[in-house]
């Protein structure tokens, strides 16, 4: 089993998994080939869909890569808040001439079937979001030589991940684009952002656990990567920066919105999925964010046809435009080139900090 991510790639740069089409085999291959670490996002895919992507990626690059899984969510016992939300979305169905989706869609994201495939035909690394796997699941990956990473948004979640036997944690600051990987969405929190910023969280996690850390959230430039490495991270994970590349499968409306001055800022919202996620503030988020219930994935299923209809109509105001706080700094360049530019910026920043130092070993001394 590889014990260090340094064995996997040349640069301490991880391309974040991005479910919903953002990160497929093309993006991951380009990143891996350029010396970064590429990820496939299994979230929202069937187990077979995930496996087909793994095979396609293996056919394009021989380099190591990761697969990201969503943890199963509790069944919704009381649907009343979602039924109220359904009523509140009536205007959307009229506007986009579509129905709302079935709130009783699956809550487990095919987790067990995906685990079975990944155990039978192991990949180098598997990461998890929305919870912490059982010790048995993590042990089973260790046995087949797969490195495991659990996404965390608090020091307590990092501790739980270490206790369960994860090899590393991905520390996700509140700046991050897309869903917060919070292990349990607290329905009593308003969901709009009491989370910690990356540097504050990183320091807490580093003083709580001994396992290596990947840092994520708002990172767009090599100097920021240098900063999180200086603060104790072994690697930096970037989502929004890679979303803008031609290899990303994000909707062109989404890509354009990242740097469109019409979209001035991002917010955390439950409006689209029922779980806090950071996106560009558009009409849908502004109107429905204030009262959207904590009910993931029921709300995800509910709004799915509206989001699809908005995309079809070319209307970015009805889409979930996931983006991190650094979105304005997105650069529309090929993903391999982006890895090289980030690595050069990192090198220059480290030289300026007098931080040259040896490798970036995630498996090195933590
Ligand atoms: C469009 C989009 C989709 C995402 N999907 C996932 C996902 O499927 N799994 C996951 O663990 N994180 C996901 N994330 C979060 C990233 O892993 C990472 O935490 C985040 O992109 C870092 O912040 P940044 O976007 O500012 O770089 C997603 C982020 C974005 C922007």
mmCIF file of C-alpha atoms and ligand atoms in Angstrom:
data_model
loop_
_atom_site.group_PDB
_atom_site.id
_atom_site.type_symbol
_atom_site.label_atom_id
_atom_site.label_comp_id
_atom_site.label_asym_id
_atom_site.label_seq_id
_atom_site.Cartn_x
_atom_site.Cartn_y
_atom_site.Cartn_z
ATOM 1 C CA UNK A 1 0.000 0.000 0.000
ATOM 2 C CA UNK A 2 1.345 3.459 -0.834
ATOM 3 C CA UNK A 3 1.942 5.249 2.446
ATOM 4 C CA UNK A 4 2.448 8.740 1.110
ATOM 5 C CA UNK A 5 0.623 10.834 -1.436
ATOM 6 C CA UNK A 6 4.089 12.007 -2.525
ATOM 7 C CA UNK A 7 4.317 8.581 -4.113
ATOM 8 C CA UNK A 8 1.224 9.413 -6.168
ATOM 9 C CA UNK A 9 2.066 12.761 -7.767
ATOM 10 C CA UNK A 10 4.743 15.388 -8.287
ATOM 11 C CA UNK A 11 2.963 18.511 -7.044
ATOM 12 C CA UNK A 12 0.967 19.005 -3.811
ATOM 13 C CA UNK A 13 -2.065 19.938 -5.877
ATOM 14 C CA UNK A 14 -5.303 17.954 -5.724
ATOM 15 C CA UNK A 15 -8.120 18.540 -8.204
ATOM 16 C CA UNK A 16 -11.259 18.348 -6.083
ATOM 17 C CA UNK A 17 -13.936 15.783 -6.885
ATOM 18 C CA UNK A 18 -16.934 17.681 -8.268
ATOM 19 C CA UNK A 19 -20.182 15.758 -8.560
ATOM 20 C CA UNK A 20 -22.816 16.876 -11.046
ATOM 21 C CA UNK A 21 -20.527 16.564 -14.074
ATOM 22 C CA UNK A 22 -17.659 18.867 -13.084
ATOM 23 C CA UNK A 23 -14.897 16.304 -12.707
ATOM 24 C CA UNK A 24 -14.931 13.361 -15.085
ATOM 25 C CA UNK A 25 -12.144 11.219 -16.510
ATOM 26 C CA UNK A 26 -10.990 13.919 -18.943
ATOM 27 C CA UNK A 27 -10.269 16.455 -16.206
ATOM 28 C CA UNK A 28 -8.758 13.906 -13.822
ATOM 29 C CA UNK A 29 -6.479 12.502 -16.557
ATOM 30 C CA UNK A 30 -5.224 15.959 -17.545
ATOM 31 C CA UNK A 31 -4.427 16.786 -13.903
ATOM 32 C CA UNK A 32 -2.710 13.441 -13.241
ATOM 33 C CA UNK A 33 -0.622 13.675 -16.410
ATOM 34 C CA UNK A 34 0.563 17.166 -15.396
ATOM 35 C CA UNK A 35 1.773 15.907 -12.003
ATOM 36 C CA UNK A 36 -1.235 16.828 -9.858
ATOM 37 C CA UNK A 37 -3.697 14.433 -8.238
ATOM 38 C CA UNK A 38 -6.943 13.897 -10.154
ATOM 39 C CA UNK A 39 -10.280 12.810 -8.701
ATOM 40 C CA UNK A 40 -13.450 11.215 -10.018
ATOM 41 C CA UNK A 41 -16.700 12.185 -8.290
ATOM 42 C CA UNK A 42 -18.975 9.200 -7.737
ATOM 43 C CA UNK A 43 -21.711 11.269 -6.101
ATOM 44 C CA UNK A 44 -25.123 11.135 -7.893
ATOM 45 C CA UNK A 45 -23.799 8.387 -10.193
ATOM 46 C CA UNK A 46 -24.881 4.778 -10.190
ATOM 47 C CA UNK A 47 -22.269 2.252 -9.076
ATOM 48 C CA UNK A 48 -21.921 1.132 -12.686
ATOM 49 C CA UNK A 49 -21.624 4.729 -13.909
ATOM 50 C CA UNK A 50 -18.783 5.210 -11.420
ATOM 51 C CA UNK A 51 -17.069 2.029 -12.612
ATOM 52 C CA UNK A 52 -17.317 3.020 -16.282
ATOM 53 C CA UNK A 53 -15.590 6.321 -15.453
ATOM 54 C CA UNK A 54 -12.833 4.494 -13.548
ATOM 55 C CA UNK A 55 -12.219 2.264 -16.571
ATOM 56 C CA UNK A 56 -12.172 5.265 -18.923
ATOM 57 C CA UNK A 57 -9.688 7.067 -16.709
ATOM 58 C CA UNK A 58 -7.447 4.010 -16.485
ATOM 59 C CA UNK A 59 -7.546 3.862 -20.271
ATOM 60 C CA UNK A 60 -6.249 7.452 -20.480
ATOM 61 C CA UNK A 61 -3.629 7.628 -17.755
ATOM 62 C CA UNK A 62 -1.542 5.120 -15.875
ATOM 63 C CA UNK A 63 -1.115 7.544 -12.993
ATOM 64 C CA UNK A 64 -2.802 7.173 -9.588
ATOM 65 C CA UNK A 65 -6.120 8.907 -8.963
ATOM 66 C CA UNK A 66 -8.886 9.142 -6.372
ATOM 67 C CA UNK A 67 -12.613 8.362 -6.256
ATOM 68 C CA UNK A 68 -14.925 10.351 -3.989
ATOM 69 C CA UNK A 69 -18.047 8.881 -2.357
ATOM 70 C CA UNK A 70 -21.061 10.473 -0.654
ATOM 71 C CA UNK A 71 -21.907 8.901 2.700
ATOM 72 C CA UNK A 72 -25.509 7.638 3.043
ATOM 73 C CA UNK A 73 -27.909 10.082 4.692
ATOM 74 C CA UNK A 74 -30.616 9.341 7.272
ATOM 75 C CA UNK A 75 -34.102 8.676 5.911
ATOM 76 C CA UNK A 76 -36.406 11.675 6.189
ATOM 77 C CA UNK A 77 -38.960 10.840 8.884
ATOM 78 C CA UNK A 78 -40.996 14.050 8.723
ATOM 79 C CA UNK A 79 -41.651 15.339 5.214
ATOM 80 C CA UNK A 80 -43.829 18.288 6.248
ATOM 81 C CA UNK A 81 -41.098 20.939 5.831
ATOM 82 C CA UNK A 82 -40.291 19.618 2.343
ATOM 83 C CA UNK A 83 -43.978 19.658 1.426
ATOM 84 C CA UNK A 84 -44.137 23.322 2.463
ATOM 85 C CA UNK A 85 -41.028 23.976 0.346
ATOM 86 C CA UNK A 86 -42.747 22.246 -2.585
ATOM 87 C CA UNK A 87 -45.541 24.832 -2.328
ATOM 88 C CA UNK A 88 -43.009 27.642 -2.123
ATOM 89 C CA UNK A 89 -41.411 26.463 -5.384
ATOM 90 C CA UNK A 90 -44.697 26.578 -7.326
ATOM 91 C CA UNK A 91 -43.619 29.707 -9.181
ATOM 92 C CA UNK A 92 -40.513 27.903 -10.474
ATOM 93 C CA UNK A 93 -42.524 25.071 -11.995
ATOM 94 C CA UNK A 94 -44.769 27.567 -13.747
ATOM 95 C CA UNK A 95 -41.840 29.642 -14.985
ATOM 96 C CA UNK A 96 -39.766 26.732 -16.303
ATOM 97 C CA UNK A 97 -42.826 24.687 -17.344
ATOM 98 C CA UNK A 98 -41.703 21.610 -15.448
ATOM 99 C CA UNK A 99 -42.766 19.414 -12.527
ATOM 100 C CA UNK A 100 -40.924 19.107 -9.246
ATOM 101 C CA UNK A 101 -39.050 15.875 -8.477
ATOM 102 C CA UNK A 102 -39.845 12.910 -6.221
ATOM 103 C CA UNK A 103 -38.633 13.635 -2.695
ATOM 104 C CA UNK A 104 -38.506 9.917 -1.955
ATOM 105 C CA UNK A 105 -35.518 9.364 -4.208
ATOM 106 C CA UNK A 106 -32.606 7.319 -2.805
ATOM 107 C CA UNK A 107 -30.778 8.589 0.293
ATOM 108 C CA UNK A 108 -27.795 6.231 0.172
ATOM 109 C CA UNK A 109 -26.286 7.285 -3.198
ATOM 110 C CA UNK A 110 -25.603 3.593 -3.937
ATOM 111 C CA UNK A 111 -22.927 3.592 -1.223
ATOM 112 C CA UNK A 112 -22.743 -0.148 -0.538
ATOM 113 C CA UNK A 113 -22.673 -1.075 -4.230
ATOM 114 C CA UNK A 114 -19.894 1.468 -4.833
ATOM 115 C CA UNK A 115 -17.907 0.134 -1.864
ATOM 116 C CA UNK A 116 -18.205 -3.396 -3.242
ATOM 117 C CA UNK A 117 -16.802 -2.372 -6.638
ATOM 118 C CA UNK A 118 -13.967 -0.379 -5.093
ATOM 119 C CA UNK A 119 -13.013 -3.323 -2.863
ATOM 120 C CA UNK A 120 -13.129 -5.812 -5.751
ATOM 121 C CA UNK A 121 -11.126 -3.650 -8.125
ATOM 122 C CA UNK A 122 -9.208 -1.222 -5.894
ATOM 123 C CA UNK A 123 -8.203 2.305 -6.845
ATOM 124 C CA UNK A 124 -5.247 4.121 -5.234
ATOM 125 C CA UNK A 125 -7.326 6.494 -3.063
ATOM 126 C CA UNK A 126 -10.934 6.857 -1.921
ATOM 127 C CA UNK A 127 -12.292 9.946 -0.169
ATOM 128 C CA UNK A 128 -15.620 10.469 1.579
ATOM 129 C CA UNK A 129 -17.866 13.434 2.213
ATOM 130 C CA UNK A 130 -21.057 14.029 4.287
ATOM 131 C CA UNK A 131 -19.928 11.691 7.047
ATOM 132 C CA UNK A 132 -17.339 9.269 8.341
ATOM 133 C CA UNK A 133 -17.263 5.634 7.222
ATOM 134 C CA UNK A 134 -17.213 2.798 9.746
ATOM 135 C CA UNK A 135 -13.910 1.408 10.950
ATOM 136 C CA UNK A 136 -14.774 -1.837 9.138
ATOM 137 C CA UNK A 137 -15.188 -0.009 5.806
ATOM 138 C CA UNK A 138 -11.899 1.864 6.252
ATOM 139 C CA UNK A 139 -10.087 -1.314 7.356
ATOM 140 C CA UNK A 140 -11.374 -3.120 4.273
ATOM 141 C CA UNK A 141 -9.818 -0.410 2.079
ATOM 142 C CA UNK A 142 -6.537 -0.613 4.012
ATOM 143 C CA UNK A 143 -6.469 -4.371 3.344
ATOM 144 C CA UNK A 144 -6.715 -3.885 -0.413
ATOM 145 C CA UNK A 145 -4.088 -1.121 -0.392
ATOM 146 C CA UNK A 146 -6.394 1.863 -0.898
ATOM 147 C CA UNK A 147 -5.505 5.130 0.854
ATOM 148 C CA UNK A 148 -8.527 6.723 2.597
ATOM 149 C CA UNK A 149 -9.381 10.393 3.188
ATOM 150 C CA UNK A 150 -12.380 11.772 5.105
ATOM 151 C CA UNK A 151 -13.617 15.340 4.537
ATOM 152 C CA UNK A 152 -13.996 17.315 7.765
ATOM 153 C CA UNK A 153 -15.294 20.775 8.661
ATOM 154 C CA UNK A 154 -14.535 20.758 12.409
ATOM 155 C CA UNK A 155 -11.772 19.461 14.679
ATOM 156 C CA UNK A 156 -14.271 17.016 16.242
ATOM 157 C CA UNK A 157 -15.016 15.502 12.817
ATOM 158 C CA UNK A 158 -11.260 15.167 12.221
ATOM 159 C CA UNK A 159 -10.920 13.329 15.509
ATOM 160 C CA UNK A 160 -13.756 10.969 14.564
ATOM 161 C CA UNK A 161 -12.051 10.282 11.216
ATOM 162 C CA UNK A 162 -8.744 9.502 12.896
ATOM 163 C CA UNK A 163 -10.436 7.200 15.415
ATOM 164 C CA UNK A 164 -12.247 5.371 12.618
ATOM 165 C CA UNK A 165 -8.907 4.701 10.915
ATOM 166 C CA UNK A 166 -8.758 7.190 8.008
ATOM 167 C CA UNK A 167 -5.280 7.687 6.536
ATOM 168 C CA UNK A 168 -5.778 11.465 6.135
ATOM 169 C CA UNK A 169 -8.412 14.186 6.410
ATOM 170 C CA UNK A 170 -9.453 16.792 3.875
ATOM 171 C CA UNK A 171 -10.033 19.974 5.891
ATOM 172 C CA UNK A 172 -12.717 22.012 4.163
ATOM 173 C CA UNK A 173 -12.960 25.679 5.129
ATOM 174 C CA UNK A 174 -16.192 27.638 4.904
ATOM 175 C CA UNK A 175 -14.799 29.415 1.790
ATOM 176 C CA UNK A 176 -15.150 26.199 -0.236
ATOM 177 C CA UNK A 177 -17.365 25.907 -3.287
ATOM 178 C CA UNK A 178 -20.098 23.280 -3.411
ATOM 179 C CA UNK A 179 -21.427 21.331 -0.433
ATOM 180 C CA UNK A 180 -19.883 21.533 2.980
ATOM 181 C CA UNK A 181 -18.844 18.000 3.899
ATOM 182 C CA UNK A 182 -20.272 18.406 7.412
ATOM 183 C CA UNK A 183 -20.878 14.974 8.930
ATOM 184 C CA UNK A 184 -24.347 15.861 10.205
ATOM 185 C CA UNK A 185 -26.288 18.861 8.948
ATOM 186 C CA UNK A 186 -27.764 20.502 12.045
ATOM 187 C CA UNK A 187 -31.362 21.421 11.163
ATOM 188 C CA UNK A 188 -31.320 24.077 13.894
ATOM 189 C CA UNK A 189 -28.400 25.955 12.324
ATOM 190 C CA UNK A 190 -29.528 28.372 9.639
ATOM 191 C CA UNK A 191 -27.114 26.806 7.150
ATOM 192 C CA UNK A 192 -25.718 30.082 5.907
ATOM 193 C CA UNK A 193 -22.263 29.935 7.302
ATOM 194 C CA UNK A 194 -21.198 29.704 10.903
ATOM 195 C CA UNK A 195 -18.355 27.442 9.719
ATOM 196 C CA UNK A 196 -14.684 28.195 10.215
ATOM 197 C CA UNK A 197 -12.408 29.734 7.623
ATOM 198 C CA UNK A 198 -9.696 27.427 6.268
ATOM 199 C CA UNK A 199 -6.679 28.794 8.174
ATOM 200 C CA UNK A 200 -8.543 28.884 11.496
ATOM 201 C CA UNK A 201 -9.825 25.339 10.996
ATOM 202 C CA UNK A 202 -6.495 24.002 9.738
ATOM 203 C CA UNK A 203 -4.701 25.085 12.916
ATOM 204 C CA UNK A 204 -7.357 23.447 15.106
ATOM 205 C CA UNK A 205 -7.287 20.198 13.153
ATOM 206 C CA UNK A 206 -3.483 20.084 13.178
ATOM 207 C CA UNK A 207 -3.528 20.373 16.968
ATOM 208 C CA UNK A 208 -6.209 17.692 17.304
ATOM 209 C CA UNK A 209 -5.115 14.847 15.028
ATOM 210 C CA UNK A 210 -1.807 13.354 13.963
ATOM 211 C CA UNK A 211 -2.819 12.128 10.501
ATOM 212 C CA UNK A 212 -1.908 14.220 7.424
ATOM 213 C CA UNK A 213 -4.160 16.961 6.159
ATOM 214 C CA UNK A 214 -5.320 18.145 2.737
ATOM 215 C CA UNK A 215 -6.565 21.763 2.790
ATOM 216 C CA UNK A 216 -9.532 22.967 0.711
ATOM 217 C CA UNK A 217 -11.509 26.162 0.320
ATOM 218 C CA UNK A 218 -10.999 29.318 -1.719
ATOM 219 C CA UNK A 219 -7.550 28.367 -3.050
ATOM 220 C CA UNK A 220 -6.957 29.807 -6.522
ATOM 221 C CA UNK A 221 -3.260 30.765 -6.650
ATOM 222 C CA UNK A 222 0.059 29.090 -5.872
ATOM 223 C CA UNK A 223 0.820 31.579 -3.088
ATOM 224 C CA UNK A 224 -2.332 30.454 -1.257
ATOM 225 C CA UNK A 225 -1.195 26.852 -1.622
ATOM 226 C CA UNK A 226 2.165 27.871 -0.119
ATOM 227 C CA UNK A 227 0.250 29.448 2.781
ATOM 228 C CA UNK A 228 -1.727 26.309 3.641
ATOM 229 C CA UNK A 229 1.395 24.151 3.325
ATOM 230 C CA UNK A 230 3.156 26.551 5.712
ATOM 231 C CA UNK A 231 0.176 26.153 8.066
ATOM 232 C CA UNK A 232 0.673 22.403 8.183
ATOM 233 C CA UNK A 233 -1.277 20.962 5.257
ATOM 234 C CA UNK A 234 0.450 18.353 3.113
ATOM 235 C CA UNK A 235 -1.599 19.037 -0.007
ATOM 236 C CA UNK A 236 -4.069 21.643 -1.299
ATOM 237 C CA UNK A 237 -7.382 20.668 -2.924
ATOM 238 C CA UNK A 238 -8.883 23.052 -5.494
ATOM 239 C CA UNK A 239 -12.359 22.805 -6.979
ATOM 240 C CA UNK A 240 -13.498 26.136 -8.410
ATOM 241 C CA UNK A 241 -10.084 26.763 -10.026
ATOM 242 C CA UNK A 242 -10.475 23.540 -12.066
ATOM 243 C CA UNK A 243 -14.177 24.093 -12.763
ATOM 244 C CA UNK A 244 -13.292 26.790 -15.307
ATOM 245 C CA UNK A 245 -10.958 24.587 -17.371
ATOM 246 C CA UNK A 246 -12.057 23.217 -20.763
ATOM 247 C CA UNK A 247 -11.758 19.633 -19.455
ATOM 248 C CA UNK A 248 -14.317 20.267 -16.710
ATOM 249 C CA UNK A 249 -17.761 18.983 -17.593
ATOM 250 C CA UNK A 250 -19.577 21.851 -15.860
ATOM 251 C CA UNK A 251 -22.380 23.505 -17.809
ATOM 252 C CA UNK A 252 -20.983 26.382 -19.921
ATOM 253 C CA UNK A 253 -23.442 28.717 -18.133
ATOM 254 C CA UNK A 254 -21.820 27.746 -14.848
ATOM 255 C CA UNK A 255 -18.278 28.237 -16.169
ATOM 256 C CA UNK A 256 -19.104 31.670 -17.591
ATOM 257 C CA UNK A 257 -20.825 32.758 -14.378
ATOM 258 C CA UNK A 258 -17.648 32.220 -12.314
ATOM 259 C CA UNK A 259 -16.045 35.375 -13.691
ATOM 260 C CA UNK A 260 -19.163 37.220 -14.888
ATOM 261 C CA UNK A 261 -19.313 40.538 -12.959
ATOM 262 C CA UNK A 262 -23.092 40.082 -12.734
ATOM 263 C CA UNK A 263 -22.424 37.523 -10.006
ATOM 264 C CA UNK A 264 -20.744 39.527 -7.301
ATOM 265 C CA UNK A 265 -20.465 37.024 -4.474
ATOM 266 C CA UNK A 266 -21.196 33.564 -3.089
ATOM 267 C CA UNK A 267 -23.315 32.354 -0.165
ATOM 268 C CA UNK A 268 -23.969 29.107 1.629
ATOM 269 C CA UNK A 269 -27.487 27.901 0.948
ATOM 270 C CA UNK A 270 -29.810 24.906 1.321
ATOM 271 C CA UNK A 271 -32.026 26.206 -1.504
ATOM 272 C CA UNK A 272 -31.011 23.642 -4.150
ATOM 273 C CA UNK A 273 -30.247 20.467 -2.191
ATOM 274 C CA UNK A 274 -31.323 20.837 1.445
ATOM 275 C CA UNK A 275 -27.689 20.821 2.665
ATOM 276 C CA UNK A 276 -25.468 23.900 3.006
ATOM 277 C CA UNK A 277 -23.515 24.452 -0.212
ATOM 278 C CA UNK A 278 -21.676 27.521 -1.484
ATOM 279 C CA UNK A 279 -22.809 28.977 -4.782
ATOM 280 C CA UNK A 280 -22.898 32.242 -6.694
ATOM 281 C CA UNK A 281 -25.847 34.303 -5.519
ATOM 282 C CA UNK A 282 -28.490 34.177 -8.248
ATOM 283 C CA UNK A 283 -32.260 34.644 -8.303
ATOM 284 C CA UNK A 284 -33.132 31.097 -7.118
ATOM 285 C CA UNK A 285 -30.684 31.214 -4.207
ATOM 286 C CA UNK A 286 -31.768 34.718 -3.181
ATOM 287 C CA UNK A 287 -35.493 33.912 -3.279
ATOM 288 C CA UNK A 288 -35.556 30.424 -1.769
ATOM 289 C CA UNK A 289 -32.410 30.295 0.384
ATOM 290 C CA UNK A 290 -33.986 32.032 3.404
ATOM 291 C CA UNK A 291 -36.600 29.298 3.982
ATOM 292 C CA UNK A 292 -35.201 26.122 2.368
ATOM 293 C CA UNK A 293 -35.411 23.196 4.838
ATOM 294 C CA UNK A 294 -32.542 21.001 6.108
ATOM 295 C CA UNK A 295 -33.591 17.927 4.141
ATOM 296 C CA UNK A 296 -30.851 16.501 1.956
ATOM 297 C CA UNK A 297 -31.204 14.720 -0.426
ATOM 298 C CA UNK A 298 -35.013 15.187 -0.577
ATOM 299 C CA UNK A 299 -34.607 18.820 -1.665
ATOM 300 C CA UNK A 300 -31.928 17.799 -4.182
ATOM 301 C CA UNK A 301 -34.429 15.386 -5.778
ATOM 302 C CA UNK A 302 -37.226 17.976 -5.534
ATOM 303 C CA UNK A 303 -35.369 20.761 -7.386
ATOM 304 C CA UNK A 304 -33.612 18.521 -9.921
ATOM 305 C CA UNK A 305 -36.136 19.027 -12.790
ATOM 306 C CA UNK A 306 -36.141 22.809 -12.223
ATOM 307 C CA UNK A 307 -32.337 22.950 -12.423
ATOM 308 C CA UNK A 308 -32.383 20.840 -15.585
ATOM 309 C CA UNK A 309 -35.063 23.036 -17.161
ATOM 310 C CA UNK A 310 -33.137 26.197 -16.260
ATOM 311 C CA UNK A 311 -29.988 24.787 -17.895
ATOM 312 C CA UNK A 312 -31.972 23.854 -20.988
ATOM 313 C CA UNK A 313 -33.428 27.355 -21.144
ATOM 314 C CA UNK A 314 -29.921 28.842 -20.822
ATOM 315 C CA UNK A 315 -30.945 30.598 -17.603
ATOM 316 C CA UNK A 316 -28.141 30.778 -15.034
ATOM 317 C CA UNK A 317 -30.571 32.338 -12.530
ATOM 318 C CA UNK A 318 -32.216 28.971 -11.852
ATOM 319 C CA UNK A 319 -29.056 26.839 -11.628
ATOM 320 C CA UNK A 320 -26.975 25.767 -8.666
ATOM 321 C CA UNK A 321 -23.826 27.708 -9.548
ATOM 322 C CA UNK A 322 -21.497 26.100 -7.002
ATOM 323 C CA UNK A 323 -18.402 28.227 -6.513
ATOM 324 C CA UNK A 324 -15.891 29.026 -3.782
ATOM 325 C CA UNK A 325 -15.153 32.494 -2.484
ATOM 326 C CA UNK A 326 -12.203 32.813 -4.869
ATOM 327 C CA UNK A 327 -14.317 32.375 -8.023
ATOM 328 C CA UNK A 328 -13.320 35.724 -9.538
ATOM 329 C CA UNK A 329 -9.746 34.435 -9.844
ATOM 330 C CA UNK A 330 -10.745 31.474 -12.034
ATOM 331 C CA UNK A 331 -8.537 31.108 -15.126
ATOM 332 C CA UNK A 332 -9.875 29.545 -18.264
ATOM 333 C CA UNK A 333 -6.821 27.505 -19.232
ATOM 334 C CA UNK A 334 -6.299 23.795 -19.907
ATOM 335 C CA UNK A 335 -6.188 21.796 -16.660
ATOM 336 C CA UNK A 336 -2.642 20.506 -17.219
ATOM 337 C CA UNK A 337 -1.427 24.028 -17.804
ATOM 338 C CA UNK A 338 -3.254 25.192 -14.675
ATOM 339 C CA UNK A 339 -1.393 22.563 -12.618
ATOM 340 C CA UNK A 340 1.913 23.788 -14.066
ATOM 341 C CA UNK A 341 1.092 27.464 -13.449
ATOM 342 C CA UNK A 342 -0.029 26.749 -9.865
ATOM 343 C CA UNK A 343 3.138 24.703 -9.258
ATOM 344 C CA UNK A 344 5.326 27.530 -10.598
ATOM 345 C CA UNK A 345 3.479 30.100 -8.449
ATOM 346 C CA UNK A 346 3.874 27.825 -5.436
ATOM 347 C CA UNK A 347 7.571 27.451 -6.103
ATOM 348 C CA UNK A 348 8.011 31.219 -6.413
ATOM 349 C CA UNK A 349 6.028 31.875 -3.224
ATOM 350 C CA UNK A 350 7.973 29.288 -1.247
ATOM 351 C CA UNK A 351 11.235 30.789 -2.445
ATOM 352 C CA UNK A 352 9.971 34.218 -1.350
ATOM 353 C CA UNK A 353 8.960 32.809 2.075
ATOM 354 C CA UNK A 354 12.368 31.076 2.310
ATOM 355 C CA UNK A 355 10.380 27.872 2.597
ATOM 356 C CA UNK A 356 12.064 25.752 -0.083
ATOM 357 C CA UNK A 357 11.928 22.569 1.958
ATOM 358 C CA UNK A 358 11.725 18.969 0.863
ATOM 359 C CA UNK A 359 8.697 17.257 -0.692
ATOM 360 C CA UNK A 360 5.051 17.589 0.188
ATOM 361 C CA UNK A 361 4.604 14.148 1.723
ATOM 362 C CA UNK A 362 1.118 13.524 2.910
ATOM 363 C CA UNK A 363 2.410 10.328 4.449
ATOM 364 C CA UNK A 364 5.481 12.030 5.873
ATOM 365 C CA UNK A 365 5.864 13.274 9.410
ATOM 366 C CA UNK A 366 2.532 14.789 10.309
HETATM 367 C C1 LIG B 1 -19.031 22.216 -8.481
HETATM 368 C C2 LIG B 1 -18.502 21.576 -7.247
HETATM 369 C C3 LIG B 1 -18.848 20.266 -6.942
HETATM 370 C C4 LIG B 1 -18.317 19.639 -5.807
HETATM 371 N N1 LIG B 1 -18.611 18.322 -5.571
HETATM 372 C C5 LIG B 1 -17.988 17.673 -4.571
HETATM 373 C C6 LIG B 1 -18.119 16.260 -4.422
HETATM 374 O O1 LIG B 1 -18.777 15.584 -5.206
HETATM 375 N N2 LIG B 1 -17.471 15.665 -3.381
HETATM 376 C C7 LIG B 1 -16.679 16.372 -2.501
HETATM 377 O O2 LIG B 1 -16.110 15.778 -1.590
HETATM 378 N N3 LIG B 1 -16.537 17.704 -2.628
HETATM 379 C C8 LIG B 1 -17.152 18.359 -3.640
HETATM 380 N N4 LIG B 1 -16.958 19.708 -3.800
HETATM 381 C C9 LIG B 1 -16.126 20.431 -2.805
HETATM 382 C C10 LIG B 1 -14.628 20.272 -3.111
HETATM 383 O O3 LIG B 1 -14.185 18.999 -2.740
HETATM 384 C C11 LIG B 1 -13.769 21.295 -2.365
HETATM 385 O O4 LIG B 1 -13.989 21.207 -0.990
HETATM 386 C C12 LIG B 1 -14.018 22.727 -2.813
HETATM 387 O O5 LIG B 1 -14.138 22.799 -4.210
HETATM 388 C C13 LIG B 1 -12.873 23.596 -2.361
HETATM 389 O O6 LIG B 1 -13.193 24.950 -2.498
HETATM 390 P P1 LIG B 1 -12.938 25.787 -3.837
HETATM 391 O O7 LIG B 1 -14.046 25.410 -4.754
HETATM 392 O O8 LIG B 1 -13.012 27.189 -3.387
HETATM 393 O O9 LIG B 1 -11.591 25.374 -4.379
HETATM 394 C C14 LIG B 1 -17.471 20.360 -4.929
HETATM 395 C C15 LIG B 1 -17.134 21.676 -5.232
HETATM 396 C C16 LIG B 1 -17.618 22.287 -6.377
HETATM 397 C C17 LIG B 1 -17.198 23.700 -6.685
#
